[in-house]
Coordinates of C-alpha atoms in Angstrom, one line a residue:
Chain A
M1 CA 167.6 88.0 120.5
D2 CA 166.7 85.6 117.8
G3 CA 164.6 83.5 120.1
Y4 CA 162.7 86.7 121.1
E5 CA 162.0 87.5 117.5
V6 CA 160.8 84.0 116.8
E7 CA 158.6 84.1 119.8
T8 CA 157.2 87.5 118.7
G9 CA 156.6 86.2 115.2
S10 CA 154.8 83.1 116.6
R11 CA 152.6 85.3 118.7
R12 CA 151.8 87.5 115.8
C13 CA 150.9 84.5 113.7
A14 CA 148.7 83.2 116.5
L15 CA 147.0 86.6 116.9
A16 CA 146.4 86.9 113.1
G17 CA 145.0 83.4 113.1
A18 CA 142.7 84.2 116.0
C19 CA 141.5 87.4 114.3
L20 CA 140.8 85.5 111.1
L21 CA 138.9 82.8 113.0
A22 CA 136.9 85.5 114.8
V23 CA 136.0 87.2 111.5
L24 CA 135.0 83.8 110.0
L25 CA 132.9 83.1 113.1
I26 CA 131.2 86.5 113.0
Q27 CA 130.4 86.0 109.3
G28 CA 129.0 82.5 109.8
C29 CA 127.2 83.1 113.1
A30 CA 125.6 86.5 112.6
A31 CA 122.5 86.6 114.8
E32 CA 119.0 86.7 113.3
V33 CA 117.6 90.2 113.0
K34 CA 115.5 91.0 116.1
R35 CA 111.9 91.5 115.0
T36 CA 108.3 91.4 116.2
P37 CA 105.3 90.4 114.1
A38 CA 103.4 93.5 112.9
P39 CA 100.2 93.5 110.9
F40 CA 100.6 95.5 107.7
T41 CA 97.9 97.6 106.0
S42 CA 98.8 98.3 102.4
L43 CA 97.6 101.3 100.4
P44 CA 95.3 100.4 97.5
S45 CA 97.4 100.2 94.4
G46 CA 97.4 103.5 92.6
D47 CA 97.2 105.4 95.9
S48 CA 100.9 105.0 96.6
E49 CA 102.0 108.3 95.1
A50 CA 103.4 109.8 98.3
I51 CA 107.1 110.0 97.8
V52 CA 109.7 111.4 100.1
T53 CA 113.3 112.2 99.3
V54 CA 116.1 111.7 101.9
L55 CA 118.2 114.9 102.1
K56 CA 121.1 113.6 104.3
D57 CA 122.9 110.3 104.7
V58 CA 121.8 108.3 107.7
E59 CA 123.6 105.2 108.9
V60 CA 121.7 102.9 111.1
S61 CA 122.3 99.5 112.6
P62 CA 119.4 97.2 113.2
T63 CA 121.8 94.5 114.4
L64 CA 125.2 94.5 115.8
V65 CA 126.6 93.1 112.6
Y66 CA 125.4 94.8 109.5
S67 CA 124.6 98.5 109.3
R68 CA 122.7 100.2 106.6
T69 CA 123.1 103.7 105.1
I70 CA 120.0 105.5 103.9
R71 CA 121.6 107.6 101.1
A72 CA 120.9 111.3 100.5
G73 CA 118.9 111.6 97.3
S74 CA 117.2 108.2 97.7
Q75 CA 113.5 108.3 97.1
W76 CA 110.9 106.3 99.0
R77 CA 107.3 105.6 98.2
L78 CA 104.6 105.1 100.9
V79 CA 103.2 101.6 100.5
G80 CA 101.3 101.2 103.8
G81 CA 101.5 101.3 107.5
T82 CA 101.9 99.4 110.7
A83 CA 101.1 100.3 114.3
H84 CA 104.7 101.5 114.5
G85 CA 104.6 104.0 111.6
D86 CA 104.3 104.4 107.9
V87 CA 106.1 102.0 105.6
Y88 CA 108.1 103.2 102.7
R89 CA 109.8 101.2 99.9
P90 CA 112.6 102.5 97.6
V91 CA 111.3 104.0 94.4
S92 CA 114.3 102.4 92.7
G93 CA 116.8 100.0 94.0
I94 CA 116.7 97.5 96.8
F95 CA 116.7 97.8 100.5
T96 CA 117.4 94.9 102.8
V97 CA 118.2 94.3 106.4
E98 CA 120.7 91.6 107.2
G99 CA 121.6 89.4 110.1
A100 CA 122.1 85.7 109.7
Q101 CA 119.9 86.0 106.6
V102 CA 119.0 88.8 104.2
H103 CA 115.4 90.2 104.1
E104 CA 113.9 92.7 101.7
A105 CA 112.6 95.6 103.9
G106 CA 111.1 99.0 103.9
L107 CA 111.6 102.0 106.2
V108 CA 109.2 102.6 109.1
I109 CA 108.8 106.3 109.6
Y110 CA 106.8 107.9 112.5
G111 CA 106.6 111.6 112.3
A112 CA 110.0 112.6 110.8
K113 CA 111.8 109.9 112.6
L114 CA 113.0 106.5 111.3
V115 CA 111.9 104.1 114.0
G116 CA 112.8 100.9 112.3
F117 CA 112.3 98.6 109.3
Y118 CA 109.6 96.4 108.1
M119 CA 110.4 93.0 106.7
L120 CA 108.1 92.6 103.8
V121 CA 108.0 88.9 103.6
E122 CA 108.1 88.1 107.3
K123 CA 105.6 90.9 108.0
A124 CA 107.6 91.9 111.0
F125 CA 108.9 95.1 112.5
V126 CA 112.6 95.6 113.2
P127 CA 112.9 98.4 115.8
L128 CA 115.9 100.7 116.1
D129 CA 117.4 101.1 119.6
R130 CA 117.1 104.9 119.1
P131 CA 114.8 106.5 116.5
V132 CA 116.8 108.6 114.0
E133 CA 115.7 112.0 112.8
L134 CA 115.4 112.0 109.0
Q135 CA 115.7 115.1 106.9
L136 CA 113.1 114.5 104.2
S137 CA 111.4 116.5 101.5
Q138 CA 108.0 115.6 100.2
G139 CA 107.9 114.5 96.6
A140 CA 110.5 113.5 94.0
R141 CA 113.4 116.0 93.6
Chain B
M1 CA 160.4 61.7 85.1
R2 CA 160.3 65.3 83.8
F3 CA 158.0 64.2 81.0
Q4 CA 155.7 62.6 83.5
R5 CA 155.5 65.7 85.6
R6 CA 154.7 67.8 82.5
T7 CA 152.0 65.3 81.4
V8 CA 150.4 65.5 84.8
L9 CA 150.4 69.3 84.8
V10 CA 148.9 69.4 81.3
C11 CA 146.2 66.9 82.4
M12 CA 145.4 68.9 85.5
A13 CA 145.2 72.2 83.5
T14 CA 142.9 70.5 80.9
L15 CA 140.6 69.2 83.6
A16 CA 140.5 72.6 85.3
L17 CA 139.6 74.2 82.0
V18 CA 136.9 71.6 81.2
G19 CA 135.6 72.2 84.7
C20 CA 135.6 75.9 84.3
A21 CA 133.7 75.9 81.0
T22 CA 130.1 76.9 81.6
Q23 CA 127.6 75.6 79.0
G24 CA 125.3 78.2 77.7
V25 CA 125.3 81.3 75.6
P26 CA 126.6 84.8 76.3
Y27 CA 123.9 86.7 78.2
K28 CA 124.5 89.9 76.2
E29 CA 123.6 88.1 73.0
Q30 CA 120.4 86.8 74.4
E31 CA 119.2 89.8 76.4
A32 CA 117.0 91.2 73.6
K33 CA 115.6 87.7 72.9
L34 CA 114.3 86.9 76.3
P35 CA 110.6 86.1 76.6
Q36 CA 108.2 88.8 77.6
L37 CA 106.9 88.8 81.1
T38 CA 103.3 87.7 81.6
A39 CA 101.0 90.4 83.0
S40 CA 100.5 88.5 86.3
G41 CA 104.1 87.5 87.0
G42 CA 107.6 88.7 87.6
R43 CA 111.1 87.5 86.8
I44 CA 114.0 86.5 89.1
F45 CA 117.5 86.5 87.7
I46 CA 119.9 84.4 89.8
Y47 CA 123.6 84.8 89.0
R48 CA 127.1 84.3 90.2
S49 CA 129.6 86.7 88.8
S50 CA 132.7 85.4 90.5
S51 CA 134.9 82.4 89.9
L52 CA 136.2 82.5 93.4
G53 CA 135.4 79.3 95.2
F54 CA 134.8 77.5 92.0
A55 CA 134.6 74.1 93.5
V56 CA 131.7 75.2 95.7
Q57 CA 128.6 75.0 93.6
P58 CA 125.6 74.3 95.8
S59 CA 122.0 73.9 94.6
V60 CA 119.8 77.0 94.6
Y61 CA 116.3 76.6 96.0
L62 CA 113.4 78.9 95.4
N63 CA 110.8 78.5 98.1
G64 CA 112.3 75.1 98.8
V65 CA 112.3 73.8 95.3
A66 CA 115.6 73.4 93.5
V67 CA 115.8 75.7 90.5
G68 CA 119.5 75.5 89.6
T69 CA 123.1 75.5 90.8
A70 CA 125.4 78.3 91.7
V71 CA 127.5 78.0 88.6
P72 CA 130.4 80.6 88.5
N73 CA 130.1 83.3 85.8
A74 CA 126.6 82.2 84.9
V75 CA 123.1 83.5 85.1
F76 CA 119.7 81.9 84.8
F77 CA 116.2 83.2 85.4
V78 CA 112.8 81.9 86.4
D79 CA 109.4 83.5 85.9
R80 CA 107.0 83.3 88.8
P81 CA 103.6 84.7 89.8
K82 CA 103.6 87.7 92.1
G83 CA 104.1 86.8 95.7
T84 CA 106.8 86.3 98.4
Y85 CA 109.9 84.3 97.8
E86 CA 112.8 82.8 99.5
I87 CA 116.1 81.8 97.9
T88 CA 118.4 79.5 99.8
T89 CA 121.7 78.0 99.1
S90 CA 123.1 75.2 101.3
T91 CA 126.7 74.6 102.0
E92 CA 128.0 74.2 105.6
V93 CA 125.4 76.7 106.6
E94 CA 122.1 77.7 105.0
K95 CA 122.0 81.3 103.7
K96 CA 118.8 82.8 102.5
V97 CA 117.3 86.0 101.1
T98 CA 113.6 86.8 101.3
F99 CA 111.8 89.2 99.0
V100 CA 108.6 90.3 97.4
L101 CA 108.0 89.9 93.6
D102 CA 105.3 92.1 92.1
S103 CA 103.6 91.8 88.8
G104 CA 106.0 93.0 86.0
E105 CA 108.8 93.3 88.5
I106 CA 112.3 91.9 87.9
K107 CA 114.4 90.9 90.9
Y108 CA 118.2 90.2 90.7
V109 CA 119.8 87.8 93.2
R110 CA 123.6 87.6 93.2
L111 CA 125.3 84.5 94.7
T112 CA 128.5 85.6 96.3
P113 CA 131.1 83.2 97.5
T114 CA 132.5 83.8 101.0
F115 CA 135.0 81.9 103.2
G116 CA 133.6 79.5 105.7
L117 CA 135.2 77.6 108.5
L118 CA 135.4 74.3 106.6
I119 CA 134.4 75.1 103.0
G120 CA 133.2 78.1 101.2
R121 CA 129.7 79.5 101.4
I122 CA 127.5 80.9 98.7
V123 CA 125.5 83.8 100.0
P124 CA 122.4 85.1 98.1
E125 CA 121.8 88.9 98.1
L126 CA 119.4 91.2 96.4
V127 CA 121.0 93.6 93.9
A128 CA 119.7 96.8 92.4
K129 CA 118.8 96.7 88.7
D130 CA 121.5 99.2 87.7
E131 CA 124.3 97.2 89.2
A132 CA 123.0 93.8 88.2
T133 CA 122.3 94.6 84.6
K134 CA 125.9 95.6 84.2
E135 CA 127.2 92.4 85.8
L136 CA 124.9 90.2 83.7
L137 CA 126.6 91.4 80.5
D138 CA 129.7 89.4 81.3
L139 CA 128.0 86.2 82.2
T140 CA 126.8 83.1 80.4
L141 CA 123.1 82.5 80.3
I142 CA 122.1 79.0 81.3
T143 CA 118.7 77.5 81.7
P144 CA 117.5 76.3 85.1
S145 CA 117.4 72.8 83.8
T146 CA 121.0 73.1 82.5
A147 CA 121.9 74.6 85.8
K148 CA 120.7 71.6 87.8

Protein backbone atom coordinates (compact mmCIF):
# COMPACT_ATOMS: atom_id res chain seq x y z
CA MET A 1 0.00 0.00 0.00
CA ASP A 2 2.77 2.38 1.02
CA GLY A 3 4.73 1.52 -2.08
CA TYR A 4 1.68 2.31 -4.21
CA GLU A 5 1.25 5.70 -2.55
CA VAL A 6 4.92 6.53 -3.04
CA GLU A 7 4.66 5.54 -6.68
CA THR A 8 1.51 7.62 -7.13
CA GLY A 9 3.20 10.57 -5.44
CA SER A 10 6.21 10.25 -7.72
CA ARG A 11 3.99 10.15 -10.76
CA ARG A 12 2.15 13.24 -9.60
CA CYS A 13 5.45 15.05 -9.05
CA ALA A 14 6.64 14.01 -12.50
CA LEU A 15 3.34 15.12 -14.03
CA ALA A 16 3.49 18.46 -12.22
CA GLY A 17 7.08 18.91 -13.38
CA ALA A 18 6.14 18.10 -16.94
CA CYS A 19 3.24 20.57 -16.83
CA LEU A 20 5.51 23.29 -15.43
CA LEU A 21 8.09 22.60 -18.12
CA ALA A 22 5.40 22.72 -20.79
CA VAL A 23 4.16 26.08 -19.50
CA LEU A 24 7.71 27.45 -19.46
CA LEU A 25 8.32 26.19 -22.98
CA ILE A 26 5.10 27.74 -24.24
CA GLN A 27 5.99 31.03 -22.58
CA GLY A 28 9.47 31.05 -24.01
CA CYS A 29 8.76 29.64 -27.44
CA ALA A 30 5.56 31.39 -28.47
CA ALA A 31 5.40 31.60 -32.24
CA GLU A 32 5.72 34.84 -34.11
CA VAL A 33 2.38 36.35 -35.05
CA LYS A 34 1.53 35.33 -38.61
CA ARG A 35 1.35 38.40 -40.81
CA THR A 36 1.62 39.63 -44.34
CA PRO A 37 3.05 42.96 -45.47
CA ALA A 38 0.29 45.44 -46.27
CA PRO A 39 0.74 49.00 -47.53
CA PHE A 40 -1.05 51.51 -45.31
CA THR A 41 -2.74 54.70 -46.44
CA SER A 42 -3.11 57.10 -43.55
CA LEU A 43 -5.79 59.75 -43.27
CA PRO A 44 -4.48 63.30 -43.29
CA SER A 45 -4.12 64.49 -39.70
CA GLY A 46 -7.25 66.35 -38.65
CA ASP A 47 -9.43 64.11 -40.80
CA SER A 48 -9.41 61.28 -38.31
CA GLU A 49 -12.64 62.18 -36.58
CA ALA A 50 -14.47 58.97 -37.44
CA ILE A 51 -14.90 57.16 -34.13
CA VAL A 52 -16.72 53.93 -33.47
CA THR A 53 -17.71 52.44 -30.14
CA VAL A 54 -17.75 48.69 -29.55
CA LEU A 55 -21.05 47.64 -27.99
CA LYS A 56 -20.25 44.06 -27.02
CA ASP A 57 -17.11 42.25 -25.82
CA VAL A 58 -15.38 40.26 -28.52
CA GLU A 59 -12.57 37.83 -27.84
CA VAL A 60 -10.27 36.97 -30.70
CA SER A 61 -7.08 35.01 -31.05
CA PRO A 62 -4.67 36.01 -33.80
CA THR A 63 -2.29 33.29 -32.63
CA LEU A 64 -2.75 30.10 -30.71
CA VAL A 65 -1.11 31.58 -27.64
CA TYR A 66 -2.39 35.02 -26.72
CA SER A 67 -5.97 36.09 -27.24
CA ARG A 68 -7.27 39.62 -27.08
CA THR A 69 -10.59 40.99 -25.93
CA ILE A 70 -12.11 44.02 -27.61
CA ARG A 71 -14.01 45.51 -24.71
CA ALA A 72 -17.53 46.83 -24.89
CA GLY A 73 -17.42 50.60 -24.53
CA SER A 74 -13.97 50.93 -26.06
CA GLN A 75 -13.68 53.63 -28.69
CA TRP A 76 -11.66 53.44 -31.85
CA ARG A 77 -10.58 56.16 -34.25
CA LEU A 78 -10.22 55.61 -37.99
CA VAL A 79 -6.61 56.33 -38.89
CA GLY A 80 -6.31 54.91 -42.39
CA GLY A 81 -6.77 51.83 -44.47
CA THR A 82 -5.24 48.83 -46.16
CA ALA A 83 -6.46 46.58 -48.93
CA HIS A 84 -7.94 44.40 -46.19
CA GLY A 85 -10.08 47.07 -44.57
CA ASP A 86 -10.11 50.24 -42.51
CA VAL A 87 -7.64 50.58 -39.65
CA TYR A 88 -8.77 51.88 -36.27
CA ARG A 89 -6.61 52.76 -33.26
CA PRO A 90 -7.89 53.06 -29.70
CA VAL A 91 -8.98 56.55 -28.72
CA SER A 92 -7.46 55.93 -25.30
CA GLY A 93 -5.42 53.05 -24.09
CA ILE A 94 -3.18 50.65 -25.91
CA PHE A 95 -3.87 47.72 -28.16
CA THR A 96 -1.27 45.11 -28.99
CA VAL A 97 -1.02 41.72 -30.61
CA GLU A 98 1.37 39.27 -29.09
CA GLY A 99 3.20 36.16 -30.13
CA ALA A 100 6.88 35.74 -29.48
CA GLN A 101 7.01 39.55 -29.32
CA VAL A 102 4.56 42.34 -28.59
CA HIS A 103 3.43 44.71 -31.35
CA GLU A 104 1.28 47.83 -31.12
CA ALA A 105 -1.63 47.29 -33.47
CA GLY A 106 -4.96 48.56 -34.68
CA LEU A 107 -8.19 46.84 -35.65
CA VAL A 108 -8.86 46.12 -39.32
CA ILE A 109 -12.57 46.36 -39.99
CA TYR A 110 -14.24 45.53 -43.28
CA GLY A 111 -17.94 46.24 -43.37
CA ALA A 112 -19.02 45.51 -39.82
CA LYS A 113 -16.59 42.67 -39.39
CA LEU A 114 -13.27 42.53 -37.65
CA VAL A 115 -11.07 40.80 -40.22
CA GLY A 116 -7.73 41.16 -38.49
CA PHE A 117 -5.19 43.51 -36.99
CA TYR A 118 -2.67 45.92 -38.40
CA MET A 119 0.82 46.07 -36.95
CA LEU A 120 1.64 49.75 -36.97
CA VAL A 121 5.42 49.46 -36.92
CA GLU A 122 5.83 46.39 -39.08
CA LYS A 123 3.17 47.65 -41.53
CA ALA A 124 1.71 44.19 -41.73
CA PHE A 125 -1.75 42.65 -41.67
CA VAL A 126 -2.57 39.91 -39.17
CA PRO A 127 -5.62 38.03 -40.46
CA LEU A 128 -8.14 36.29 -38.27
CA ASP A 129 -9.01 32.74 -39.24
CA ARG A 130 -12.66 33.76 -39.19
CA PRO A 131 -13.84 37.38 -39.39
CA VAL A 132 -15.85 38.36 -36.35
CA GLU A 133 -19.04 40.39 -36.44
CA LEU A 134 -18.67 43.56 -34.40
CA GLN A 135 -21.53 45.45 -32.83
CA LEU A 136 -20.54 49.05 -33.35
CA SER A 137 -22.06 52.44 -33.02
CA GLN A 138 -20.78 55.44 -34.88
CA GLY A 139 -19.30 58.21 -32.78
CA ALA A 140 -18.35 58.50 -29.14
CA ARG A 141 -20.94 57.44 -26.60
CA MET B 1 30.09 28.98 15.96
CA ARG B 2 26.70 30.49 16.72
CA PHE B 3 28.24 33.97 16.57
CA GLN B 4 29.78 33.23 13.20
CA ARG B 5 26.46 32.06 11.75
CA ARG B 6 24.73 35.21 12.99
CA THR B 7 27.49 37.37 11.56
CA VAL B 8 27.18 35.70 8.19
CA LEU B 9 23.41 36.18 8.22
CA VAL B 10 23.74 39.86 9.11
CA CYS B 11 26.31 40.35 6.36
CA MET B 12 24.05 38.64 3.83
CA ALA B 13 21.06 40.74 4.88
CA THR B 14 23.13 43.91 4.62
CA LEU B 15 24.37 42.98 1.17
CA ALA B 16 20.84 42.18 0.07
CA LEU B 17 19.57 45.53 1.33
CA VAL B 18 22.42 47.40 -0.31
CA GLY B 19 21.67 45.54 -3.51
CA CYS B 20 17.97 46.36 -3.28
CA ALA B 21 18.49 50.06 -2.76
CA THR B 22 17.74 51.94 -5.94
CA GLN B 23 19.48 55.27 -6.38
CA GLY B 24 17.15 58.02 -7.42
CA VAL B 25 14.25 60.05 -6.10
CA PRO B 26 10.61 59.14 -5.55
CA TYR B 27 8.78 59.61 -8.83
CA LYS B 28 5.74 61.17 -7.17
CA GLU B 29 7.94 63.99 -5.84
CA GLN B 30 9.34 64.68 -9.31
CA GLU B 31 6.25 64.19 -11.43
CA ALA B 32 5.32 67.87 -11.50
CA LYS B 33 8.91 68.91 -12.19
CA LEU B 34 9.49 66.81 -15.28
CA PRO B 35 10.61 68.77 -18.35
CA GLN B 36 7.99 69.76 -20.89
CA LEU B 37 7.76 67.78 -24.07
CA THR B 38 9.02 69.42 -27.22
CA ALA B 39 6.46 70.05 -29.96
CA SER B 40 7.99 67.50 -32.31
CA GLY B 41 8.65 64.69 -29.91
CA GLY B 42 7.17 62.26 -27.46
CA ARG B 43 8.20 60.60 -24.22
CA ILE B 44 8.71 56.96 -23.33
CA PHE B 45 8.54 55.89 -19.69
CA ILE B 46 10.22 52.57 -19.03
CA TYR B 47 9.60 51.01 -15.64
CA ARG B 48 9.76 47.87 -13.58
CA SER B 49 7.29 47.76 -10.73
CA SER B 50 8.18 44.39 -9.29
CA SER B 51 11.10 43.15 -7.20
CA LEU B 52 10.48 39.62 -8.39
CA GLY B 53 13.60 38.24 -10.04
CA PHE B 54 15.70 40.98 -8.52
CA ALA B 55 18.96 39.42 -9.64
CA VAL B 56 17.95 39.64 -13.29
CA GLN B 57 18.57 43.20 -14.47
CA PRO B 58 19.25 43.16 -18.20
CA SER B 59 20.01 46.19 -20.30
CA VAL B 60 17.12 47.89 -22.04
CA TYR B 61 17.62 48.84 -25.67
CA LEU B 62 15.64 51.41 -27.63
CA ASN B 63 16.05 50.78 -31.36
CA GLY B 64 19.22 48.88 -30.58
CA VAL B 65 20.79 51.53 -28.37
CA ALA B 66 21.14 50.89 -24.64
CA VAL B 67 19.11 53.41 -22.68
CA GLY B 68 19.16 51.82 -19.24
CA THR B 69 18.79 48.77 -17.11
CA ALA B 70 15.70 46.97 -15.86
CA VAL B 71 16.12 48.10 -12.25
CA PRO B 72 13.36 46.81 -9.93
CA ASN B 73 10.95 49.40 -8.54
CA ALA B 74 12.38 52.12 -10.74
CA VAL B 75 11.36 54.20 -13.72
CA PHE B 76 13.25 56.28 -16.22
CA PHE B 77 12.17 58.13 -19.32
CA VAL B 78 13.60 59.21 -22.63
CA ASP B 79 12.30 61.86 -25.02
CA ARG B 80 12.44 60.98 -28.69
CA PRO B 81 11.18 62.40 -32.01
CA LYS B 82 7.97 60.99 -33.42
CA GLY B 83 8.55 57.71 -35.16
CA THR B 84 8.55 53.96 -34.74
CA TYR B 85 10.39 52.34 -31.87
CA GLU B 86 11.40 48.96 -30.59
CA ILE B 87 12.33 48.18 -27.01
CA THR B 88 14.22 45.00 -26.33
CA THR B 89 15.60 43.29 -23.28
CA SER B 90 17.98 40.41 -23.53
CA THR B 91 18.25 37.60 -21.05
CA GLU B 92 18.22 33.98 -22.20
CA VAL B 93 15.83 35.05 -24.96
CA GLU B 94 15.27 38.44 -26.53
CA LYS B 95 11.85 39.94 -25.92
CA LYS B 96 10.72 43.07 -27.68
CA VAL B 97 7.80 45.41 -28.06
CA THR B 98 7.25 47.65 -31.06
CA PHE B 99 5.18 50.81 -31.06
CA VAL B 100 4.53 54.16 -32.68
CA LEU B 101 5.36 57.42 -30.89
CA ASP B 102 3.49 60.49 -32.07
CA SER B 103 4.25 64.12 -31.34
CA GLY B 104 3.17 65.01 -27.83
CA GLU B 105 2.42 61.39 -27.04
CA ILE B 106 3.59 59.57 -23.93
CA LYS B 107 4.08 55.83 -24.06
CA TYR B 108 4.53 53.58 -21.03
CA VAL B 109 6.53 50.37 -21.20
CA ARG B 110 6.47 48.02 -18.23
CA LEU B 111 9.24 45.49 -17.76
CA THR B 112 7.78 42.36 -16.23
CA PRO B 113 9.86 39.51 -14.85
CA THR B 114 8.78 36.03 -15.87
CA PHE B 115 10.22 32.60 -15.28
CA GLY B 116 12.53 31.11 -17.85
CA LEU B 117 14.05 27.72 -18.30
CA LEU B 118 17.44 28.72 -16.96
CA ILE B 119 17.11 32.23 -15.64
CA GLY B 120 14.34 34.78 -15.41
CA ARG B 121 13.25 36.92 -18.32
CA ILE B 122 12.25 40.53 -18.46
CA VAL B 123 9.38 41.06 -20.86
CA PRO B 124 8.54 44.57 -22.09
CA GLU B 125 4.87 45.41 -22.60
CA LEU B 126 2.92 48.52 -23.48
CA VAL B 127 0.67 49.76 -20.70
CA ALA B 128 -2.28 52.13 -20.87
CA LYS B 129 -1.78 55.55 -19.30
CA ASP B 130 -4.37 55.09 -16.55
CA GLU B 131 -2.73 51.94 -15.27
CA ALA B 132 0.84 53.10 -15.70
CA THR B 133 0.49 56.47 -13.99
CA LYS B 134 -0.80 54.73 -10.85
CA GLU B 135 2.11 52.31 -10.83
CA LEU B 136 4.69 55.04 -11.34
CA LEU B 137 3.71 56.72 -8.08
CA ASP B 138 5.34 53.92 -6.09
CA LEU B 139 8.59 53.90 -8.03
CA THR B 140 11.94 55.62 -7.89
CA LEU B 141 12.83 57.92 -10.74
CA ILE B 142 16.27 57.25 -12.10
CA THR B 143 17.96 58.82 -15.07
CA PRO B 144 18.90 56.74 -18.09
CA SER B 145 22.56 57.37 -17.36
CA THR B 146 22.09 56.22 -13.74
CA ALA B 147 20.24 53.22 -15.01
CA LYS B 148 23.09 52.04 -17.24
